[in-house]
mmCIF file of C-alpha atoms in Angstrom:
data_model
loop_
_atom_site.group_PDB
_atom_site.id
_atom_site.type_symbol
_atom_site.label_atom_id
_atom_site.label_comp_id
_atom_site.label_asym_id
_atom_site.label_seq_id
_atom_site.Cartn_x
_atom_site.Cartn_y
_atom_site.Cartn_z
ATOM 1 C CA MET Y 1 -207.238 2.759 7.319
ATOM 2 C CA ILE Y 2 -208.421 4.389 4.109
ATOM 3 C CA GLU Y 3 -211.936 5.648 3.475
ATOM 4 C CA VAL Y 4 -212.989 5.809 -0.182
ATOM 5 C CA VAL Y 5 -216.043 7.543 -1.646
ATOM 6 C CA PRO Y 6 -216.714 6.568 -5.283
ATOM 7 C CA PHE Y 7 -218.319 8.696 -7.991
ATOM 8 C CA THR Y 8 -219.262 7.215 -11.363
ATOM 9 C CA VAL Y 9 -219.331 10.102 -13.810
ATOM 10 C CA GLY Y 10 -219.787 11.023 -17.441
ATOM 11 C CA PRO Y 11 -221.046 9.172 -20.514
ATOM 12 C CA VAL Y 12 -218.273 6.547 -20.296
ATOM 13 C CA GLN Y 13 -219.182 5.809 -16.651
ATOM 14 C CA GLU Y 14 -215.709 6.442 -15.300
ATOM 15 C CA ASN Y 15 -214.983 5.946 -11.609
ATOM 16 C CA SER Y 16 -213.504 8.857 -9.690
ATOM 17 C CA TYR Y 17 -212.572 8.260 -6.055
ATOM 18 C CA LEU Y 18 -212.339 10.646 -3.110
ATOM 19 C CA ALA Y 19 -210.030 9.088 -0.520
ATOM 20 C CA ARG Y 20 -208.947 10.083 2.967
ATOM 21 C CA ALA Y 21 -207.498 8.562 6.090
ATOM 22 C CA GLN Y 22 -210.382 7.304 8.222
ATOM 23 C CA GLY Y 23 -212.116 10.354 9.688
ATOM 24 C CA GLY Y 24 -209.508 12.771 8.336
ATOM 25 C CA ASP Y 25 -210.180 16.339 7.265
ATOM 26 C CA ARG Y 26 -208.015 16.147 4.104
ATOM 27 C CA ALA Y 27 -208.486 14.030 1.000
ATOM 28 C CA VAL Y 28 -207.180 13.237 -2.472
ATOM 29 C CA LEU Y 29 -209.237 12.830 -5.623
ATOM 30 C CA PHE Y 30 -208.412 10.215 -8.248
ATOM 31 C CA ASP Y 31 -209.183 10.703 -11.944
ATOM 32 C CA PRO Y 32 -211.889 13.401 -12.016
ATOM 33 C CA GLY Y 33 -213.251 12.544 -15.447
ATOM 34 C CA GLU Y 34 -216.481 14.552 -15.699
ATOM 35 C CA GLU Y 35 -219.187 16.312 -13.663
ATOM 36 C CA ALA Y 36 -216.968 18.757 -11.807
ATOM 37 C CA ASP Y 37 -219.896 20.273 -9.911
ATOM 38 C CA ARG Y 38 -220.891 16.873 -8.564
ATOM 39 C CA LEU Y 39 -217.350 16.094 -7.470
ATOM 40 C CA LEU Y 40 -216.987 19.461 -5.765
ATOM 41 C CA ALA Y 41 -220.290 18.924 -3.991
ATOM 42 C CA GLY Y 42 -219.008 15.570 -2.752
ATOM 43 C CA ILE Y 43 -215.867 17.195 -1.385
ATOM 44 C CA ASP Y 44 -217.966 19.773 0.424
ATOM 45 C CA GLU Y 45 -220.363 17.150 1.758
ATOM 46 C CA LEU Y 46 -217.493 15.137 3.203
ATOM 47 C CA GLY Y 47 -216.149 18.321 4.792
ATOM 48 C CA VAL Y 48 -212.567 17.867 3.651
ATOM 49 C CA ARG Y 49 -209.823 19.944 2.107
ATOM 50 C CA LEU Y 50 -208.508 18.522 -1.140
ATOM 51 C CA ASP Y 51 -204.749 17.986 -0.907
ATOM 52 C CA ALA Y 52 -204.232 16.765 -4.470
ATOM 53 C CA ILE Y 53 -205.721 15.426 -7.684
ATOM 54 C CA LEU Y 54 -204.038 12.139 -8.614
ATOM 55 C CA LEU Y 55 -204.182 10.860 -12.199
ATOM 56 C CA THR Y 56 -203.609 7.289 -13.299
ATOM 57 C CA HIS Y 57 -203.534 8.353 -16.971
ATOM 58 C CA THR Y 58 -204.834 11.116 -19.196
ATOM 59 C CA HIS Y 59 -207.529 9.641 -21.435
ATOM 60 C CA PHE Y 60 -210.315 12.194 -21.718
ATOM 61 C CA ASP Y 61 -212.780 10.235 -19.563
ATOM 62 C CA HIS Y 62 -210.339 10.416 -16.635
ATOM 63 C CA VAL Y 63 -209.295 14.069 -16.868
ATOM 64 C CA GLY Y 64 -212.280 16.020 -18.192
ATOM 65 C CA ALA Y 65 -212.969 17.681 -14.834
ATOM 66 C CA VAL Y 66 -209.358 18.192 -13.732
ATOM 67 C CA ALA Y 67 -209.116 21.886 -14.597
ATOM 68 C CA PRO Y 68 -212.358 23.075 -12.941
ATOM 69 C CA VAL Y 69 -211.786 20.986 -9.814
ATOM 70 C CA ALA Y 70 -208.182 22.184 -9.531
ATOM 71 C CA ARG Y 71 -209.239 25.785 -9.992
ATOM 72 C CA ALA Y 72 -212.011 25.560 -7.401
ATOM 73 C CA THR Y 73 -209.927 23.803 -4.750
ATOM 74 C CA GLY Y 74 -206.378 24.960 -5.430
ATOM 75 C CA ALA Y 75 -205.271 21.313 -5.298
ATOM 76 C CA PRO Y 76 -202.125 20.408 -7.266
ATOM 77 C CA VAL Y 77 -202.425 17.830 -10.029
ATOM 78 C CA TYR Y 78 -200.108 14.805 -10.054
ATOM 79 C CA CYS Y 79 -199.829 13.484 -13.617
ATOM 80 C CA PRO Y 80 -197.840 10.700 -15.316
ATOM 81 C CA ALA Y 81 -194.796 12.446 -16.754
ATOM 82 C CA LEU Y 82 -195.057 10.666 -20.111
ATOM 83 C CA GLU Y 83 -198.582 12.032 -20.561
ATOM 84 C CA ARG Y 84 -198.062 15.666 -19.550
ATOM 85 C CA ASP Y 85 -198.531 16.847 -23.129
ATOM 86 C CA VAL Y 86 -202.048 15.407 -23.222
ATOM 87 C CA MET Y 87 -203.091 17.656 -20.342
ATOM 88 C CA LEU Y 88 -201.903 20.665 -22.327
ATOM 89 C CA ASP Y 89 -204.128 19.828 -25.327
ATOM 90 C CA ILE Y 90 -206.739 17.284 -24.231
ATOM 91 C CA ASP Y 91 -209.077 17.683 -27.207
ATOM 92 C CA ARG Y 92 -206.297 16.779 -29.638
ATOM 93 C CA TYR Y 93 -206.088 13.306 -28.092
ATOM 94 C CA VAL Y 94 -209.810 12.487 -28.054
ATOM 95 C CA PRO Y 95 -210.159 9.581 -30.509
ATOM 96 C CA TRP Y 96 -213.830 10.086 -31.385
ATOM 97 C CA PRO Y 97 -215.727 13.112 -32.745
ATOM 98 C CA GLY Y 98 -218.373 14.912 -30.736
ATOM 99 C CA ILE Y 99 -216.701 14.530 -27.338
ATOM 100 C CA GLY Y 100 -215.570 17.598 -25.422
ATOM 101 C CA PRO Y 101 -214.380 20.274 -25.507
ATOM 102 C CA PHE Y 102 -212.246 19.966 -22.395
ATOM 103 C CA GLU Y 103 -210.286 22.578 -20.480
ATOM 104 C CA ASN Y 104 -206.518 22.032 -20.429
ATOM 105 C CA HIS Y 105 -204.394 22.165 -17.281
ATOM 106 C CA GLU Y 106 -200.637 22.266 -16.668
ATOM 107 C CA PRO Y 107 -199.889 19.583 -14.050
ATOM 108 C CA GLU Y 108 -198.079 20.859 -10.985
ATOM 109 C CA GLU Y 109 -196.367 17.530 -10.269
ATOM 110 C CA LEU Y 110 -195.114 14.775 -12.575
ATOM 111 C CA VAL Y 111 -194.625 11.126 -11.590
ATOM 112 C CA GLY Y 112 -193.192 8.199 -13.466
ATOM 113 C CA GLY Y 113 -193.156 5.290 -11.042
ATOM 114 C CA GLY Y 114 -190.988 4.537 -8.034
ATOM 115 C CA GLU Y 115 -192.029 7.579 -6.023
ATOM 116 C CA ARG Y 116 -193.622 7.539 -2.588
ATOM 117 C CA VAL Y 117 -196.090 10.383 -2.178
ATOM 118 C CA SER Y 118 -197.565 11.393 1.198
ATOM 119 C CA LEU Y 119 -200.841 13.288 1.004
ATOM 120 C CA ALA Y 120 -203.914 13.666 3.207
ATOM 121 C CA GLY Y 121 -202.371 11.470 5.894
ATOM 122 C CA LEU Y 122 -201.889 8.615 3.413
ATOM 123 C CA ASP Y 123 -198.723 7.194 1.837
ATOM 124 C CA PHE Y 124 -198.921 6.072 -1.789
ATOM 125 C CA ASP Y 125 -196.399 4.245 -3.921
ATOM 126 C CA VAL Y 126 -196.507 5.203 -7.596
ATOM 127 C CA VAL Y 127 -196.243 2.065 -9.746
ATOM 128 C CA PHE Y 128 -195.509 2.354 -13.463
ATOM 129 C CA THR Y 129 -198.160 0.212 -15.222
ATOM 130 C CA PRO Y 130 -198.124 1.028 -18.953
ATOM 131 C CA GLY Y 131 -199.989 -0.817 -21.666
ATOM 132 C CA HIS Y 132 -203.405 0.817 -21.708
ATOM 133 C CA SER Y 133 -201.596 4.121 -22.158
ATOM 134 C CA PRO Y 134 -197.851 4.825 -22.354
ATOM 135 C CA GLY Y 135 -197.430 6.587 -19.021
ATOM 136 C CA HIS Y 136 -200.134 4.892 -16.960
ATOM 137 C CA VAL Y 137 -199.455 4.579 -13.229
ATOM 138 C CA THR Y 138 -201.203 2.746 -10.423
ATOM 139 C CA TRP Y 139 -201.455 4.497 -7.073
ATOM 140 C CA ALA Y 140 -200.857 1.841 -4.395
ATOM 141 C CA LEU Y 141 -201.429 2.454 -0.722
ATOM 142 C CA ALA Y 142 -198.025 1.881 0.841
ATOM 143 C CA ASP Y 143 -199.314 -0.854 3.160
ATOM 144 C CA GLY Y 144 -200.490 -2.817 0.114
ATOM 145 C CA SER Y 145 -204.156 -2.786 1.069
ATOM 146 C CA ALA Y 146 -205.517 -0.748 -1.850
ATOM 147 C CA LEU Y 147 -204.682 -0.133 -5.507
ATOM 148 C CA PHE Y 148 -206.160 2.656 -7.610
ATOM 149 C CA SER Y 149 -205.622 0.888 -10.904
ATOM 150 C CA GLY Y 150 -207.167 3.237 -13.458
ATOM 151 C CA ASP Y 151 -207.706 1.280 -16.670
ATOM 152 C CA VAL Y 152 -205.152 -1.477 -16.090
ATOM 153 C CA LEU Y 153 -207.268 -4.043 -14.230
ATOM 154 C CA PHE Y 154 -211.049 -4.303 -13.942
ATOM 155 C CA GLN Y 155 -213.515 -6.613 -12.272
ATOM 156 C CA GLY Y 156 -213.465 -9.579 -14.644
ATOM 157 C CA SER Y 157 -211.612 -7.719 -17.375
ATOM 158 C CA ILE Y 158 -208.534 -5.681 -18.264
ATOM 159 C CA GLY Y 159 -207.871 -2.362 -19.973
ATOM 160 C CA ARG Y 160 -208.356 -2.068 -23.707
ATOM 161 C CA THR Y 161 -205.282 -1.753 -25.866
ATOM 162 C CA ASP Y 162 -206.839 -0.796 -29.208
ATOM 163 C CA LEU Y 163 -206.513 2.925 -28.506
ATOM 164 C CA PRO Y 164 -203.479 4.903 -29.733
ATOM 165 C CA PHE Y 165 -200.249 3.823 -27.987
ATOM 166 C CA GLY Y 166 -201.890 0.808 -26.334
ATOM 167 C CA ASP Y 167 -199.985 -2.475 -26.179
ATOM 168 C CA HIS Y 168 -201.496 -5.747 -24.962
ATOM 169 C CA GLN Y 169 -198.305 -7.538 -23.946
ATOM 170 C CA THR Y 170 -197.074 -4.483 -22.048
ATOM 171 C CA LEU Y 171 -200.394 -4.338 -20.208
ATOM 172 C CA LEU Y 172 -200.161 -7.995 -19.216
ATOM 173 C CA ARG Y 173 -196.639 -7.436 -17.882
ATOM 174 C CA SER Y 174 -197.931 -4.518 -15.810
ATOM 175 C CA ILE Y 175 -200.722 -6.648 -14.352
ATOM 176 C CA ALA Y 176 -198.276 -9.466 -13.627
ATOM 177 C CA GLY Y 177 -196.158 -6.980 -11.695
ATOM 178 C CA LEU Y 178 -199.124 -6.016 -9.527
ATOM 179 C CA LEU Y 179 -200.021 -9.665 -8.911
ATOM 180 C CA ASP Y 180 -196.448 -10.363 -7.831
ATOM 181 C CA ALA Y 181 -196.062 -7.296 -5.629
ATOM 182 C CA TYR Y 182 -199.355 -7.112 -3.713
ATOM 183 C CA PRO Y 183 -201.407 -9.535 -1.626
ATOM 184 C CA ASP Y 184 -204.608 -11.196 -2.768
ATOM 185 C CA GLU Y 185 -206.613 -9.190 -0.257
ATOM 186 C CA ALA Y 186 -205.542 -5.854 -1.776
ATOM 187 C CA ARG Y 187 -208.655 -3.991 -2.861
ATOM 188 C CA VAL Y 188 -208.632 -2.786 -6.455
ATOM 189 C CA PHE Y 189 -210.407 0.485 -7.226
ATOM 190 C CA PRO Y 190 -210.643 0.460 -11.040
ATOM 191 C CA GLY Y 191 -211.419 3.216 -13.509
ATOM 192 C CA HIS Y 192 -214.606 1.451 -14.631
ATOM 193 C CA MET Y 193 -216.928 -1.190 -13.164
ATOM 194 C CA GLY Y 194 -216.938 -2.376 -9.571
ATOM 195 C CA VAL Y 195 -214.372 -2.604 -6.792
ATOM 196 C CA THR Y 196 -212.659 -5.980 -6.593
ATOM 197 C CA THR Y 197 -209.575 -7.622 -5.078
ATOM 198 C CA LEU Y 198 -206.382 -8.963 -6.592
ATOM 199 C CA GLY Y 199 -207.240 -12.413 -5.288
ATOM 200 C CA ALA Y 200 -210.649 -12.410 -6.945
ATOM 201 C CA GLU Y 201 -209.109 -11.412 -10.267
ATOM 202 C CA ARG Y 202 -206.304 -13.942 -9.938
ATOM 203 C CA ALA Y 203 -208.888 -16.678 -9.372
ATOM 204 C CA SER Y 204 -211.540 -15.804 -11.935
ATOM 205 C CA ASN Y 205 -210.522 -13.102 -14.416
ATOM 206 C CA PRO Y 206 -210.469 -14.885 -17.792
ATOM 207 C CA PHE Y 207 -207.862 -12.489 -19.188
ATOM 208 C CA LEU Y 208 -205.357 -13.422 -16.493
ATOM 209 C CA GLN Y 209 -205.411 -17.195 -16.671
ATOM 210 C CA ASP Y 210 -202.214 -17.443 -18.714
ATOM 211 C CA LEU Y 211 -200.484 -15.213 -16.156
ATOM 212 C CA VAL Y 212 -201.449 -17.300 -13.142
ATOM 213 C CA ALA Y 213 -201.162 -20.759 -14.749
#
């Protein structure tokens, strides 16, 4: 059983998630986008040791607090391999003026999809889900009960593809892969908006109707 504590942070209202096995003393942190002090306070309040920082992708609103959180906790950063270069020069990839500056960080671990990663008493499958960004991955709990989907799938919506390197058809193929691979009851923890399930999105998400027809 997984226990998830959400934090909605920064001006873009990005969701970062602190996850642990039920009652465990170790945790992982997904997509620390902003407000490092708040995230660190949440880790302390939960009374856990941070085993890793897990990134779905490297858009600035998902990685802005990576470096300070990694430095404070000593936790290694798992990053999509295709997006490593962004972490080495985050500000260069910010598409709008007046945002940042952000502190760069060299990821300790690179993933590309197909890996199984065991951390904090939890087993995750790394699923390659490009389209919103070229190296985007979804972190799926190995029992299929939870998906940390970043900006692939939202409650009632899908990730935007008008940013550099986005591709709408690739994104739809990635979502179709998740719908095929995981049960309707799988909880979806998205990078923005509320928690949902695959079944709810299959039934009512207007962007998915062509996929499920």
